PDB file of C-alpha atoms and ligand atoms in Angstrom:
ATOM      1  CA  MET A   1      18.062  40.268 -15.457  1.00  0.00           C
ATOM      2  CA  PRO A   2      18.126  38.192 -18.864  1.00  0.00           C
ATOM      3  CA  ARG A   3      17.047  34.592 -18.446  1.00  0.00           C
ATOM      4  CA  LYS A   4      17.880  31.549 -20.445  1.00  0.00           C
ATOM      5  CA  SER A   5      15.576  30.615 -23.189  1.00  0.00           C
ATOM      6  CA  PRO A   6      12.484  28.809 -21.830  1.00  0.00           C
ATOM      7  CA  LEU A   7      13.478  26.047 -24.425  1.00  0.00           C
ATOM      8  CA  SER A   8      16.420  25.399 -22.699  1.00  0.00           C
ATOM      9  CA  SER A   9      16.189  22.669 -19.750  1.00  0.00           C
ATOM     10  CA  ARG A  10      19.677  23.358 -18.533  1.00  0.00           C
ATOM     11  CA  SER A  11      20.147  24.776 -15.037  1.00  0.00           C
ATOM     12  CA  THR A  12      22.292  27.578 -14.270  1.00  0.00           C
ATOM     13  CA  VAL A  13      25.362  26.552 -12.281  1.00  0.00           C
ATOM     14  CA  ILE A  14      27.394  29.047 -10.483  1.00  0.00           C
ATOM     15  CA  ALA A  15      30.575  27.570  -9.225  1.00  0.00           C
ATOM     16  CA  GLY A  16      33.342  29.223  -6.816  1.00  0.00           C
ATOM     17  CA  ASN A  17      36.812  28.138  -7.230  1.00  0.00           C
ATOM     18  CA  TRP A  18      38.964  29.334  -4.168  1.00  0.00           C
ATOM     19  CA  LYS A  19      42.246  28.017  -5.463  1.00  0.00           C
ATOM     20  CA  MET A  20      44.757  27.837  -2.489  1.00  0.00           C
ATOM     21  CA  TYR A  21      42.834  30.633  -0.494  1.00  0.00           C
ATOM     22  CA  LYS A  22      41.256  30.254   3.121  1.00  0.00           C
ATOM     23  CA  THR A  23      41.740  28.268   6.119  1.00  0.00           C
ATOM     24  CA  ILE A  24      39.239  26.139   7.716  1.00  0.00           C
ATOM     25  CA  ASP A  25      37.790  28.880  10.041  1.00  0.00           C
ATOM     26  CA  GLU A  26      37.571  31.473   7.048  1.00  0.00           C
ATOM     27  CA  ALA A  27      35.901  29.093   5.063  1.00  0.00           C
ATOM     28  CA  LYS A  28      33.328  28.388   7.746  1.00  0.00           C
ATOM     29  CA  ALA A  29      32.613  32.047   8.202  1.00  0.00           C
ATOM     30  CA  PHE A  30      32.449  32.524   4.506  1.00  0.00           C
ATOM     31  CA  VAL A  31      29.723  29.819   4.241  1.00  0.00           C
ATOM     32  CA  GLU A  32      27.753  31.150   7.042  1.00  0.00           C
ATOM     33  CA  THR A  33      27.730  34.679   5.594  1.00  0.00           C
ATOM     34  CA  LEU A  34      26.911  33.363   2.058  1.00  0.00           C
ATOM     35  CA  ALA A  35      24.248  31.120   3.004  1.00  0.00           C
ATOM     36  CA  PRO A  36      21.310  33.750   3.892  1.00  0.00           C
ATOM     37  CA  LEU A  37      22.380  35.966   0.970  1.00  0.00           C
ATOM     38  CA  ILE A  38      21.620  33.406  -1.494  1.00  0.00           C
ATOM     39  CA  GLU A  39      18.469  31.978  -0.086  1.00  0.00           C
ATOM     40  CA  LYS A  40      16.106  32.990  -2.754  1.00  0.00           C
ATOM     41  CA  SER A  41      18.512  32.281  -5.620  1.00  0.00           C
ATOM     42  CA  GLN A  42      17.159  29.667  -8.293  1.00  0.00           C
ATOM     43  CA  ALA A  43      20.714  29.033  -9.619  1.00  0.00           C
ATOM     44  CA  THR A  44      22.612  25.912  -8.162  1.00  0.00           C
ATOM     45  CA  VAL A  45      25.612  27.012  -6.323  1.00  0.00           C
ATOM     46  CA  TYR A  46      28.870  24.961  -6.081  1.00  0.00           C
ATOM     47  CA  LEU A  47      32.219  25.982  -4.104  1.00  0.00           C
ATOM     48  CA  ALA A  48      35.412  24.236  -4.660  1.00  0.00           C
ATOM     49  CA  VAL A  49      37.315  24.773  -1.502  1.00  0.00           C
ATOM     50  CA  PRO A  50      40.750  23.685  -0.431  1.00  0.00           C
ATOM     51  CA  PHE A  51      41.141  20.068   0.600  1.00  0.00           C
ATOM     52  CA  THR A  52      41.589  21.015   4.043  1.00  0.00           C
ATOM     53  CA  ALA A  53      38.264  22.996   4.282  1.00  0.00           C
ATOM     54  CA  ILE A  54      36.318  20.187   2.482  1.00  0.00           C
ATOM     55  CA  HIS A  55      35.010  18.358   5.585  1.00  0.00           C
ATOM     56  CA  ALA A  56      34.253  21.318   7.832  1.00  0.00           C
ATOM     57  CA  THR A  57      32.403  23.305   4.965  1.00  0.00           C
ATOM     58  CA  ALA A  58      30.341  19.995   3.791  1.00  0.00           C
ATOM     59  CA  GLN A  59      29.314  19.538   7.541  1.00  0.00           C
ATOM     60  CA  LEU A  60      28.387  23.056   8.023  1.00  0.00           C
ATOM     61  CA  VAL A  61      26.285  23.429   4.737  1.00  0.00           C
ATOM     62  CA  LYS A  62      24.537  20.226   5.935  1.00  0.00           C
ATOM     63  CA  ALA A  63      23.788  21.650   9.518  1.00  0.00           C
ATOM     64  CA  LEU A  64      22.593  25.007   7.893  1.00  0.00           C
ATOM     65  CA  ASP A  65      20.679  23.101   5.168  1.00  0.00           C
ATOM     66  CA  ALA A  66      22.201  25.787   3.091  1.00  0.00           C
ATOM     67  CA  PRO A  67      21.760  25.148  -0.797  1.00  0.00           C
ATOM     68  CA  ILE A  68      25.681  24.929  -1.520  1.00  0.00           C
ATOM     69  CA  VAL A  69      27.518  22.029  -3.122  1.00  0.00           C
ATOM     70  CA  ILE A  70      30.893  21.475  -1.628  1.00  0.00           C
ATOM     71  CA  GLY A  71      33.705  20.101  -4.078  1.00  0.00           C
ATOM     72  CA  ALA A  72      37.442  19.979  -4.677  1.00  0.00           C
ATOM     73  CA  GLN A  73      39.805  21.333  -7.095  1.00  0.00           C
ATOM     74  CA  ASN A  74      41.924  18.506  -8.224  1.00  0.00           C
ATOM     75  CA  MET A  75      42.489  14.852  -7.469  1.00  0.00           C
ATOM     76  CA  ASN A  76      44.438  11.827  -8.628  1.00  0.00           C
ATOM     77  CA  ASP A  77      43.599   9.210 -11.158  1.00  0.00           C
ATOM     78  CA  ALA A  78      44.571   6.177  -9.077  1.00  0.00           C
ATOM     79  CA  THR A  79      42.157   4.795  -6.352  1.00  0.00           C
ATOM     80  CA  GLU A  80      44.858   4.717  -3.786  1.00  0.00           C
ATOM     81  CA  GLY A  81      48.677   3.635  -3.814  1.00  0.00           C
ATOM     82  CA  ALA A  82      52.174   5.134  -2.888  1.00  0.00           C
ATOM     83  CA  PHE A  83      51.720   8.491  -4.483  1.00  0.00           C
ATOM     84  CA  THR A  84      53.175  10.921  -1.994  1.00  0.00           C
ATOM     85  CA  GLY A  85      51.182  14.122  -1.615  1.00  0.00           C
ATOM     86  CA  GLU A  86      48.256  12.979  -4.017  1.00  0.00           C
ATOM     87  CA  ILE A  87      44.528  12.588  -3.253  1.00  0.00           C
ATOM     88  CA  ALA A  88      41.919   9.957  -4.249  1.00  0.00           C
ATOM     89  CA  ALA A  89      38.209  10.435  -5.366  1.00  0.00           C
ATOM     90  CA  ARG A  90      37.005   8.421  -2.542  1.00  0.00           C
ATOM     91  CA  MET A  91      38.933  10.341  -0.178  1.00  0.00           C
ATOM     92  CA  LEU A  92      37.258  13.571  -1.317  1.00  0.00           C
ATOM     93  CA  LYS A  93      33.785  11.882  -1.194  1.00  0.00           C
ATOM     94  CA  ASP A  94      34.379  10.608   2.066  1.00  0.00           C
ATOM     95  CA  ALA A  95      35.371  14.179   3.311  1.00  0.00           C
ATOM     96  CA  GLY A  96      31.871  15.561   1.752  1.00  0.00           C
ATOM     97  CA  ALA A  97      33.121  16.511  -1.635  1.00  0.00           C
ATOM     98  CA  GLN A  98      30.292  16.113  -4.344  1.00  0.00           C
ATOM     99  CA  PHE A  99      32.348  17.434  -7.349  1.00  0.00           C
ATOM    100  CA  VAL A 100      35.790  18.047  -8.620  1.00  0.00           C
ATOM    101  CA  ILE A 101      37.615  20.422 -10.763  1.00  0.00           C
ATOM    102  CA  LEU A 102      39.917  18.706 -13.634  1.00  0.00           C
ATOM    103  CA  GLY A 103      42.076  20.179 -16.129  1.00  0.00           C
ATOM    104  CA  HIS A 104      42.178  23.679 -14.641  1.00  0.00           C
ATOM    105  CA  SER A 105      44.544  25.768 -16.971  1.00  0.00           C
ATOM    106  CA  GLU A 106      46.524  26.396 -13.537  1.00  0.00           C
ATOM    107  CA  ARG A 107      47.091  22.380 -13.359  1.00  0.00           C
ATOM    108  CA  ARG A 108      47.683  22.291 -17.291  1.00  0.00           C
ATOM    109  CA  HIS A 109      50.137  25.145 -17.282  1.00  0.00           C
ATOM    110  CA  ILE A 110      51.807  25.222 -13.906  1.00  0.00           C
ATOM    111  CA  PHE A 111      51.759  21.567 -13.245  1.00  0.00           C
ATOM    112  CA  ASN A 112      52.108  20.540 -16.751  1.00  0.00           C
ATOM    113  CA  GLU A 113      48.871  18.193 -16.777  1.00  0.00           C
ATOM    114  CA  SER A 114      48.494  16.548 -20.239  1.00  0.00           C
ATOM    115  CA  ASN A 115      45.002  15.863 -21.740  1.00  0.00           C
ATOM    116  CA  ASP A 116      46.020  12.217 -21.188  1.00  0.00           C
ATOM    117  CA  PHE A 117      46.166  12.679 -17.518  1.00  0.00           C
ATOM    118  CA  ILE A 118      43.287  14.613 -17.349  1.00  0.00           C
ATOM    119  CA  ASN A 119      41.130  11.872 -19.070  1.00  0.00           C
ATOM    120  CA  LYS A 120      42.314   9.461 -16.505  1.00  0.00           C
ATOM    121  CA  LYS A 121      41.198  11.639 -13.641  1.00  0.00           C
ATOM    122  CA  VAL A 122      37.781  12.291 -15.504  1.00  0.00           C
ATOM    123  CA  LYS A 123      37.344   8.501 -15.836  1.00  0.00           C
ATOM    124  CA  ARG A 124      38.034   8.013 -12.324  1.00  0.00           C
ATOM    125  CA  ALA A 125      35.889  10.734 -11.123  1.00  0.00           C
ATOM    126  CA  LEU A 126      33.118   9.355 -12.900  1.00  0.00           C
ATOM    127  CA  GLU A 127      33.605   5.954 -11.948  1.00  0.00           C
ATOM    128  CA  ASP A 128      33.830   6.750  -8.303  1.00  0.00           C
ATOM    129  CA  ALA A 129      30.545   9.096  -8.619  1.00  0.00           C
ATOM    130  CA  ILE A 130      32.156  12.202  -7.815  1.00  0.00           C
ATOM    131  CA  GLN A 131      31.179  14.760 -10.739  1.00  0.00           C
ATOM    132  CA  PRO A 132      34.052  16.132 -12.881  1.00  0.00           C
ATOM    133  CA  ILE A 133      33.967  19.774 -14.005  1.00  0.00           C
ATOM    134  CA  LEU A 134      36.047  19.670 -17.065  1.00  0.00           C
ATOM    135  CA  CYS A 135      38.051  22.974 -17.710  1.00  0.00           C
ATOM    136  CA  ILE A 136      39.487  23.542 -21.239  1.00  0.00           C
ATOM    137  CA  GLY A 137      40.619  26.877 -22.766  1.00  0.00           C
ATOM    138  CA  GLU A 138      42.849  28.576 -25.204  1.00  0.00           C
ATOM    139  CA  THR A 139      45.965  30.920 -24.472  1.00  0.00           C
ATOM    140  CA  LEU A 140      46.348  34.389 -25.849  1.00  0.00           C
ATOM    141  CA  THR A 141      48.844  33.116 -28.402  1.00  0.00           C
ATOM    142  CA  GLN A 142      46.526  30.260 -29.575  1.00  0.00           C
ATOM    143  CA  ARG A 143      43.571  32.792 -29.838  1.00  0.00           C
ATOM    144  CA  GLU A 144      45.679  35.498 -31.856  1.00  0.00           C
ATOM    145  CA  GLU A 145      46.907  32.558 -34.070  1.00  0.00           C
ATOM    146  CA  GLY A 146      43.212  31.649 -35.093  1.00  0.00           C
ATOM    147  CA  GLU A 147      43.684  28.265 -33.075  1.00  0.00           C
ATOM    148  CA  THR A 148      40.932  28.456 -30.653  1.00  0.00           C
ATOM    149  CA  GLU A 149      38.570  26.189 -31.957  1.00  0.00           C
ATOM    150  CA  ALA A 150      41.123  23.628 -32.869  1.00  0.00           C
ATOM    151  CA  VAL A 151      42.547  23.808 -29.352  1.00  0.00           C
ATOM    152  CA  LEU A 152      39.087  23.328 -27.650  1.00  0.00           C
ATOM    153  CA  ARG A 153      38.429  20.317 -30.003  1.00  0.00           C
ATOM    154  CA  GLU A 154      41.816  18.964 -29.070  1.00  0.00           C
ATOM    155  CA  GLN A 155      41.204  19.359 -25.333  1.00  0.00           C
ATOM    156  CA  LEU A 156      37.861  18.037 -25.370  1.00  0.00           C
ATOM    157  CA  LEU A 157      38.414  14.999 -27.563  1.00  0.00           C
ATOM    158  CA  GLY A 158      41.433  14.284 -25.445  1.00  0.00           C
ATOM    159  CA  SER A 159      40.240  14.601 -21.976  1.00  0.00           C
ATOM    160  CA  LEU A 160      36.688  12.834 -22.591  1.00  0.00           C
ATOM    161  CA  GLU A 161      38.340   9.929 -24.691  1.00  0.00           C
ATOM    162  CA  GLY A 162      36.425   6.896 -23.930  1.00  0.00           C
ATOM    163  CA  VAL A 163      33.796   8.654 -21.798  1.00  0.00           C
ATOM    164  CA  SER A 164      30.331   7.271 -22.712  1.00  0.00           C
ATOM    165  CA  SER A 165      27.389   9.834 -23.439  1.00  0.00           C
ATOM    166  CA  ASP A 166      25.747   8.651 -20.356  1.00  0.00           C
ATOM    167  CA  ALA A 167      28.649   9.300 -18.342  1.00  0.00           C
ATOM    168  CA  LEU A 168      29.388  12.700 -20.132  1.00  0.00           C
ATOM    169  CA  LEU A 169      25.863  13.826 -18.894  1.00  0.00           C
ATOM    170  CA  LYS A 170      26.879  13.627 -15.254  1.00  0.00           C
ATOM    171  CA  MET A 171      29.599  16.312 -15.637  1.00  0.00           C
ATOM    172  CA  LEU A 172      29.754  19.848 -16.719  1.00  0.00           C
ATOM    173  CA  VAL A 173      32.193  21.495 -18.976  1.00  0.00           C
ATOM    174  CA  ALA A 174      33.863  24.967 -18.171  1.00  0.00           C
ATOM    175  CA  TYR A 175      35.207  27.109 -21.263  1.00  0.00           C
ATOM    176  CA  GLU A 176      38.008  29.133 -19.400  1.00  0.00           C
ATOM    177  CA  PRO A 177      40.136  31.116 -21.767  1.00  0.00           C
ATOM    178  CA  VAL A 178      43.501  31.281 -20.095  1.00  0.00           C
ATOM    179  CA  TRP A 179      44.131  34.707 -21.017  1.00  0.00           C
ATOM    180  CA  ALA A 180      41.021  36.072 -19.001  1.00  0.00           C
ATOM    181  CA  ILE A 181      41.768  33.926 -15.829  1.00  0.00           C
ATOM    182  CA  GLY A 182      43.115  36.298 -12.987  1.00  0.00           C
ATOM    183  CA  THR A 183      43.621  39.102 -15.363  1.00  0.00           C
ATOM    184  CA  GLY A 184      40.751  41.250 -15.123  1.00  0.00           C
ATOM    185  CA  LYS A 185      40.393  40.855 -18.887  1.00  0.00           C
ATOM    186  CA  VAL A 186      36.590  39.130 -19.239  1.00  0.00           C
ATOM    187  CA  ALA A 187      35.723  37.476 -22.558  1.00  0.00           C
ATOM    188  CA  HIS A 188      33.344  39.462 -24.693  1.00  0.00           C
ATOM    189  CA  PRO A 189      29.945  37.865 -24.147  1.00  0.00           C
ATOM    190  CA  ASP A 190      29.802  37.014 -27.863  1.00  0.00           C
ATOM    191  CA  ASP A 191      33.196  35.751 -27.856  1.00  0.00           C
ATOM    192  CA  ALA A 192      32.161  33.356 -25.137  1.00  0.00           C
ATOM    193  CA  GLN A 193      29.139  32.554 -27.099  1.00  0.00           C
ATOM    194  CA  ALA A 194      30.988  31.574 -30.040  1.00  0.00           C
ATOM    195  CA  ALA A 195      33.450  29.268 -28.262  1.00  0.00           C
ATOM    196  CA  HIS A 196      30.370  27.669 -26.284  1.00  0.00           C
ATOM    197  CA  ALA A 197      28.789  26.906 -29.246  1.00  0.00           C
ATOM    198  CA  HIS A 198      31.750  25.254 -30.923  1.00  0.00           C
ATOM    199  CA  VAL A 199      32.278  23.339 -27.828  1.00  0.00           C
ATOM    200  CA  ARG A 200      28.504  22.055 -28.058  1.00  0.00           C
ATOM    201  CA  GLY A 201      29.080  21.405 -31.601  1.00  0.00           C
ATOM    202  CA  VAL A 202      32.217  19.290 -30.812  1.00  0.00           C
ATOM    203  CA  LEU A 203      30.274  17.636 -28.291  1.00  0.00           C
ATOM    204  CA  ALA A 204      27.181  16.853 -30.538  1.00  0.00           C
ATOM    205  CA  GLU A 205      29.315  15.394 -33.218  1.00  0.00           C
ATOM    206  CA  ASN A 206      31.142  12.963 -31.244  1.00  0.00           C
ATOM    207  CA  TRP A 207      28.181  12.029 -28.458  1.00  0.00           C
ATOM    208  CA  GLY A 208      24.954  12.983 -29.989  1.00  0.00           C
ATOM    209  CA  ASP A 209      22.615  16.070 -29.834  1.00  0.00           C
ATOM    210  CA  GLU A 210      21.036  15.025 -26.847  1.00  0.00           C
ATOM    211  CA  VAL A 211      24.137  15.208 -24.698  1.00  0.00           C
ATOM    212  CA  ALA A 212      25.384  18.078 -26.284  1.00  0.00           C
ATOM    213  CA  ASN A 213      21.811  19.854 -25.675  1.00  0.00           C
ATOM    214  CA  GLN A 214      21.939  18.877 -21.890  1.00  0.00           C
ATOM    215  CA  ILE A 215      25.211  19.523 -20.812  1.00  0.00           C
ATOM    216  CA  VAL A 216      26.068  22.517 -18.615  1.00  0.00           C
ATOM    217  CA  ILE A 217      28.703  24.441 -20.096  1.00  0.00           C
ATOM    218  CA  GLN A 218      30.272  27.017 -17.796  1.00  0.00           C
ATOM    219  CA  TYR A 219      32.281  30.184 -18.870  1.00  0.00           C
ATOM    220  CA  GLY A 220      35.249  31.055 -16.467  1.00  0.00           C
ATOM    221  CA  GLY A 221      37.796  33.914 -16.517  1.00  0.00           C
ATOM    222  CA  SER A 222      37.563  37.355 -14.758  1.00  0.00           C
ATOM    223  CA  VAL A 223      33.797  37.069 -13.928  1.00  0.00           C
ATOM    224  CA  LYS A 224      32.605  39.625 -11.688  1.00  0.00           C
ATOM    225  CA  PRO A 225      29.195  41.077 -10.519  1.00  0.00           C
ATOM    226  CA  ASP A 226      29.098  43.737 -13.305  1.00  0.00           C
ATOM    227  CA  ASN A 227      29.863  40.937 -16.160  1.00  0.00           C
ATOM    228  CA  ALA A 228      28.133  37.786 -14.912  1.00  0.00           C
ATOM    229  CA  ALA A 229      24.602  38.603 -16.281  1.00  0.00           C
ATOM    230  CA  ASP A 230      25.781  39.738 -19.872  1.00  0.00           C
ATOM    231  CA  LEU A 231      27.753  36.488 -20.117  1.00  0.00           C
ATOM    232  CA  LEU A 232      24.538  34.206 -18.742  1.00  0.00           C
ATOM    233  CA  SER A 233      22.290  36.055 -21.191  1.00  0.00           C
ATOM    234  CA  LYS A 234      24.055  34.027 -24.113  1.00  0.00           C
ATOM    235  CA  PRO A 235      22.215  30.939 -25.235  1.00  0.00           C
ATOM    236  CA  ASP A 236      25.187  28.750 -24.747  1.00  0.00           C
ATOM    237  CA  VAL A 237      26.535  30.321 -21.461  1.00  0.00           C
ATOM    238  CA  ASP A 238      24.845  27.786 -18.816  1.00  0.00           C
ATOM    239  CA  GLY A 239      26.785  28.751 -15.733  1.00  0.00           C
ATOM    240  CA  LEU A 240      29.824  30.475 -14.573  1.00  0.00           C
ATOM    241  CA  LEU A 241      33.274  29.190 -12.942  1.00  0.00           C
ATOM    242  CA  VAL A 242      34.542  32.242 -10.531  1.00  0.00           C
ATOM    243  CA  GLY A 243      37.924  32.649  -8.911  1.00  0.00           C
ATOM    244  CA  GLY A 244      38.736  36.026  -7.448  1.00  0.00           C
ATOM    245  CA  ALA A 245      35.032  37.298  -7.282  1.00  0.00           C
ATOM    246  CA  SER A 246      34.064  33.917  -5.304  1.00  0.00           C
ATOM    247  CA  LEU A 247      36.503  34.887  -2.319  1.00  0.00           C
ATOM    248  CA  SER A 248      34.111  37.367  -0.982  1.00  0.00           C
ATOM    249  CA  ALA A 249      30.587  36.468   0.105  1.00  0.00           C
ATOM    250  CA  ASP A 250      29.566  40.110  -1.155  1.00  0.00           C
ATOM    251  CA  SER A 251      30.636  39.836  -4.730  1.00  0.00           C
ATOM    252  CA  PHE A 252      29.755  36.019  -5.058  1.00  0.00           C
ATOM    253  CA  SER A 253      26.309  36.343  -3.842  1.00  0.00           C
ATOM    254  CA  LYS A 254      25.749  39.437  -6.275  1.00  0.00           C
ATOM    255  CA  ILE A 255      26.912  36.879  -9.144  1.00  0.00           C
ATOM    256  CA  ILE A 256      24.508  34.471  -7.945  1.00  0.00           C
ATOM    257  CA  ASN A 257      21.618  36.669  -7.133  1.00  0.00           C
ATOM    258  CA  GLY A 258      21.831  38.277 -10.577  1.00  0.00           C
ATOM    259  CA  SER A 259      22.102  34.997 -12.540  1.00  0.00           C
ATOM    260  CA  LYS A 260      18.287  34.609 -12.670  1.00  0.00           C
ATOM    261  CA  ALA A 261      15.503  37.088 -12.212  1.00  0.00           C
TER     262      ALA A 261
HETATM  263  P1  PGA B   1      39.150  34.357 -11.932  1.00  0.00           P
HETATM  264  O1  PGA B   1      39.702  32.820 -12.164  1.00  0.00           O
HETATM  265  O2  PGA B   1      37.715  34.345 -11.890  1.00  0.00           O
HETATM  266  O3  PGA B   1      39.874  34.980 -11.004  1.00  0.00           O
HETATM  267  O4  PGA B   1      39.657  34.604 -13.228  1.00  0.00           O
HETATM  268  C1  PGA B   1      38.862  31.687 -12.861  1.00  0.00           C
HETATM  269  C2  PGA B   1      39.049  30.296 -12.393  1.00  0.00           C
HETATM  270  O5  PGA B   1      40.455  30.298 -12.424  1.00  0.00           O
HETATM  271  O6  PGA B   1      38.372  29.408 -12.490  1.00  0.00           O
END
């Protein structure tokens, strides 16, 4: 399996995003099956479970001493308040979540979340010490019209406005082309690399080289066991954000175990 360049100090972070799948019992059974399968992996493994399963899976991971970090898939930007149906960062932390996915394309496109709103959430997450994974990515039309780089720049600058270099070092970024999510059409590793290099360049321009060199940038969109290693072999692809293939312990463990020799 290809390894990251020895010059890179960035660790490999493989995250599962379960979206609106799995009950508490299903989530617990998954963790019990996955834990022994990934014992020897050198990658850091994250699992973004539904809100209802955070507490049970976080407790189970602790009890099993399993190398899995439990997180959430969304949150509100307020600390608390009259926001029916919303959830606050401190509630997620209280339940056992250590990270939160923000700005996922399903949030941006189905629930109309703006860069401005995502920016507020990112700042709240950082303030309340829950690690954000900021997702960005272009649509098919934007790619076809040659707007990919401009869109990624706009999403990055909009979602990260006012975030300091020190704070940025505590986050992850995920490049997820919208046309690749849930479609089975994975980005070509060279296209993923080009987008990741662009993202790192925009981060370097605005937050400095050190931050840009250290931040983990994940690729997401139709990652499967048979394409994961090729994507990770690219120098700027530091990890993966996996949707569909993270729902089965078999395919998720294959992606994790194939990620490093
Ligand atoms: P997918 O989803 O792997 O099912 O394409 C990725 C994601 O939405 O993060």
